[in-house]
Amino acid sequence: MQTARTLELLRKSLAELRQDGGSVALVPTMGALHEGHLTLVREAREAADHVVASIFVNPRQFGEGEDLDAYPRQLQRDSELLEAEGVELLWAPTPDEVYPEGYATNISVAGVSAGLCGGDRPGHFDGVATVVCKLFNQVMPDMAFFGEKDWQQLAVIRRMARDLDLMRPHVDAIRGVPIVREEDGLAMSSRNAYLSARQREQAAALPKAMRDAIAVLAEGGEADRPLGNLREALRVSGFQSVDYAEIRDADSLAPLARDNGNSRLFVAARIGGTRLIDNMAVS
Ligand code: PAF
């Protein structure tokens, strides 16, 4: 596996990779890789001739007081994992390479970025859209793979790619991959590493409370009561706060008062200093 840390080297390595005319899949990550990321790589390998992964902890998607400095960085370990999965090229730029002196451009996607994580983390999706647009322009992949754990992020990226004609015009260029869960149901996340042993045990209440709420929501009644019960279940299990617990249309992300036959439950909740997010299909 080659590792490029400058745009010049990236371009040279991509030219070599593309010599056989095969397709290229991109798996963008911020590193601290877990089984969820490796599943993206495996899906990418199935779908394309060559896989390029990127690791870049993007400062523009972290707000003030968020965990940019604490975010786990383990390039050596991540490189070994990617190489073992058959990634041929790793793009691991420095912040200066991505945002050189004088950088002044921002991409903002309206609509699907409103509310949920977009409400709690102002500017977050601008940072995501901006860096993903840059990654697409840098690597020019035929397709790109993202985890469905960040369902709203996926919707933002799909909207941006359509609006800005970023990928080749086949519908399925932006691929979402289902959430990978631990045995107790907790969605895998690089941020799970922040949890103490006790918090990690308590965190399993999140997927359980969501499944319990879905059992009721799927009957089609008003969402208020099951969502209230979900908040209470998390509180008694040791979560400090619930940033949001909502059902929304899975595609448009329009807020819903009850299941519409295509809805998902979205939750963000805090345990210790750690903010966990998850989402599940209601119907
Ligand atoms: O999901 C992530 O890891 C990041 O938001 C992404 C898509 C790599 C952009 O920095």
GROMACS .gro file of C-alpha atoms in nm, residues 3-158:
model
  156
    3THR     CA    1   0.076   0.637   0.143
    4ALA     CA    2   0.049   0.986  -0.001
    5ARG     CA    3   0.081   1.284   0.231
    6THR     CA    4   0.100   1.553  -0.038
    7LEU     CA    5  -0.128   1.629  -0.330
    8GLU     CA    6   0.165   1.591  -0.568
    9LEU     CA    7   0.230   1.236  -0.451
   10LEU     CA    8  -0.142   1.156  -0.446
   11ARG     CA    9  -0.175   1.256  -0.814
   12LYS     CA   10   0.129   1.050  -0.911
   13SER     CA   11   0.005   0.743  -0.721
   14LEU     CA   12  -0.348   0.776  -0.862
   15ALA     CA   13  -0.213   0.797  -1.217
   16GLU     CA   14  -0.025   0.469  -1.159
   17LEU     CA   15  -0.333   0.306  -1.006
   18ARG     CA   16  -0.555   0.408  -1.295
   19GLN     CA   17  -0.319   0.278  -1.564
   20ASP     CA   18  -0.527  -0.039  -1.608
   21GLY     CA   19  -0.846   0.162  -1.662
   22GLY     CA   20  -1.015  -0.005  -1.361
   23SER     CA   21  -1.267   0.162  -1.133
   24VAL     CA   22  -1.163   0.337  -0.812
   25ALA     CA   23  -1.358   0.346  -0.485
   26LEU     CA   24  -1.286   0.597  -0.210
   27VAL     CA   25  -1.340   0.525   0.160
   28PRO     CA   26  -1.308   0.857   0.346
   29THR     CA   27  -1.233   0.828   0.720
   30MET     CA   28  -1.092   1.025   1.009
   31GLY     CA   29  -0.888   0.724   1.121
   32ALA     CA   30  -0.912   0.542   1.459
   33LEU     CA   31  -1.045   0.261   1.247
   34HIS     CA   32  -1.280  -0.007   1.376
   35GLU     CA   33  -1.475  -0.294   1.224
   36GLY     CA   34  -1.731  -0.048   1.081
   37HIS     CA   35  -1.462   0.122   0.870
   38LEU     CA   36  -1.316  -0.212   0.763
   39THR     CA   37  -1.663  -0.318   0.647
   40LEU     CA   38  -1.670  -0.007   0.424
   41VAL     CA   39  -1.335  -0.113   0.278
   42ARG     CA   40  -1.460  -0.467   0.215
   43GLU     CA   41  -1.772  -0.338   0.039
   44ALA     CA   42  -1.554  -0.105  -0.166
   45ARG     CA   43  -1.328  -0.394  -0.268
   46GLU     CA   44  -1.630  -0.595  -0.383
   47ALA     CA   45  -1.756  -0.306  -0.593
   48ALA     CA   46  -1.443  -0.156  -0.748
   49ASP     CA   47  -1.111  -0.263  -0.898
   50HIS     CA   48  -0.905  -0.037  -0.672
   51VAL     CA   49  -0.966   0.103  -0.324
   52VAL     CA   50  -0.826   0.433  -0.199
   53ALA     CA   51  -0.883   0.520   0.169
   54SER     CA   52  -0.831   0.859   0.324
   55ILE     CA   53  -0.749   0.947   0.682
   56PHE     CA   54  -0.787   1.311   0.776
   57VAL     CA   55  -0.914   1.450   1.107
   58ASN     CA   56  -1.092   1.744   0.952
   59PRO     CA   57  -1.070   2.049   1.182
   60ARG     CA   58  -1.353   2.230   1.001
   61GLN     CA   59  -1.616   1.980   1.115
   62PHE     CA   60  -1.537   2.019   1.486
   63GLY     CA   61  -1.701   2.304   1.673
   64GLU     CA   62  -1.549   2.511   1.952
   65GLY     CA   63  -1.511   2.302   2.268
   66GLU     CA   64  -1.551   1.974   2.075
   67ASP     CA   65  -1.299   1.689   2.073
   68LEU     CA   66  -1.067   1.788   1.785
   69ASP     CA   67  -0.752   1.766   1.998
   70ALA     CA   68  -0.861   1.451   2.183
   71TYR     CA   69  -0.978   1.269   1.867
   72PRO     CA   70  -0.773   0.946   1.851
   73ARG     CA   71  -0.490   0.956   1.596
   74GLN     CA   72  -0.314   0.626   1.522
   75LEU     CA   73  -0.187   0.641   1.166
   76GLN     CA   74   0.057   0.350   1.193
   77ARG     CA   75  -0.203   0.106   1.327
   78ASP     CA   76  -0.467   0.229   1.082
   79SER     CA   77  -0.225   0.190   0.787
   80GLU     CA   78  -0.158  -0.170   0.882
   81LEU     CA   79  -0.531  -0.245   0.906
   82LEU     CA   80  -0.601  -0.086   0.567
   83GLU     CA   81  -0.312  -0.265   0.401
   84ALA     CA   82  -0.435  -0.600   0.539
   85GLU     CA   83  -0.777  -0.528   0.383
   86GLY     CA   84  -0.625  -0.472   0.039
   87VAL     CA   85  -0.633  -0.092   0.020
   88GLU     CA   86  -0.382   0.010  -0.246
   89LEU     CA   87  -0.346   0.378  -0.170
   90LEU     CA   88  -0.382   0.575   0.154
   91TRP     CA   89  -0.435   0.950   0.128
   92ALA     CA   90  -0.333   1.099   0.461
   93PRO     CA   91  -0.278   1.471   0.410
   94THR     CA   92  -0.176   1.723   0.675
   95PRO     CA   93  -0.419   2.006   0.765
   96ASP     CA   94  -0.195   2.254   0.575
   97GLU     CA   95  -0.214   2.042   0.261
   98VAL     CA   96  -0.596   2.044   0.273
   99TYR     CA   97  -0.644   2.403   0.395
  100PRO     CA   98  -0.340   2.601   0.283
  101GLU     CA   99  -0.276   2.958   0.397
  102GLY     CA  100  -0.557   3.182   0.277
  103TYR     CA  101  -0.813   2.903   0.235
  104ALA     CA  102  -1.157   3.073   0.214
  105THR     CA  103  -1.416   2.843   0.058
  106ASN     CA  104  -1.707   2.683   0.239
  107ILE     CA  105  -1.974   2.444   0.111
  108SER     CA  106  -2.310   2.459   0.283
  109VAL     CA  107  -2.591   2.216   0.204
  110ALA     CA  108  -2.936   2.338   0.310
  111GLY     CA  109  -3.242   2.123   0.389
  112VAL     CA  110  -3.118   1.782   0.499
  113SER     CA  111  -2.856   1.943   0.724
  114ALA     CA  112  -3.124   2.118   0.934
  115GLY     CA  113  -3.184   1.989   1.287
  116LEU     CA  114  -3.052   1.665   1.441
  117CYS     CA  115  -2.669   1.689   1.440
  118GLY     CA  116  -2.692   2.001   1.221
  119GLY     CA  117  -2.889   2.171   1.499
  120ASP     CA  118  -2.662   2.061   1.783
  121ARG     CA  119  -2.333   2.115   1.603
  122PRO     CA  120  -2.355   2.442   1.409
  123GLY     CA  121  -2.117   2.441   1.110
  124HIS     CA  122  -2.050   2.067   1.140
  125PHE     CA  123  -2.207   1.970   0.808
  126ASP     CA  124  -2.046   2.265   0.629
  127GLY     CA  125  -1.713   2.122   0.745
  128VAL     CA  126  -1.809   1.772   0.632
  129ALA     CA  127  -1.942   1.886   0.292
  130THR     CA  128  -1.637   2.103   0.231
  131VAL     CA  129  -1.383   1.832   0.308
  132VAL     CA  130  -1.573   1.556   0.125
  133CYS     CA  131  -1.605   1.779  -0.183
  134LYS     CA  132  -1.230   1.835  -0.168
  135LEU     CA  133  -1.162   1.462  -0.124
  136PHE     CA  134  -1.382   1.384  -0.426
  137ASN     CA  135  -1.197   1.643  -0.634
  138GLN     CA  136  -0.859   1.521  -0.516
  139VAL     CA  137  -0.919   1.148  -0.573
  140MET     CA  138  -1.186   1.162  -0.849
  141PRO     CA  139  -1.331   0.825  -0.744
  142ASP     CA  140  -1.599   0.636  -0.937
  143MET     CA  141  -1.779   0.567  -0.610
  144ALA     CA  142  -1.742   0.643  -0.240
  145PHE     CA  143  -1.847   0.452   0.073
  146PHE     CA  144  -1.990   0.596   0.395
  147GLY     CA  145  -2.137   0.438   0.708
  148GLU     CA  146  -2.510   0.467   0.771
  149LYS     CA  147  -2.439   0.543   1.136
  150ASP     CA  148  -2.398   0.901   1.015
  151TRP     CA  149  -2.726   0.884   0.821
  152GLN     CA  150  -2.769   1.262   0.810
  153GLN     CA  151  -2.411   1.304   0.689
  154LEU     CA  152  -2.485   1.056   0.411
  155ALA     CA  153  -2.793   1.258   0.310
  156VAL     CA  154  -2.587   1.580   0.307
  157ILE     CA  155  -2.316   1.420   0.091
  158ARG     CA  156  -2.569   1.271  -0.153
   0.00000   0.00000   0.00000
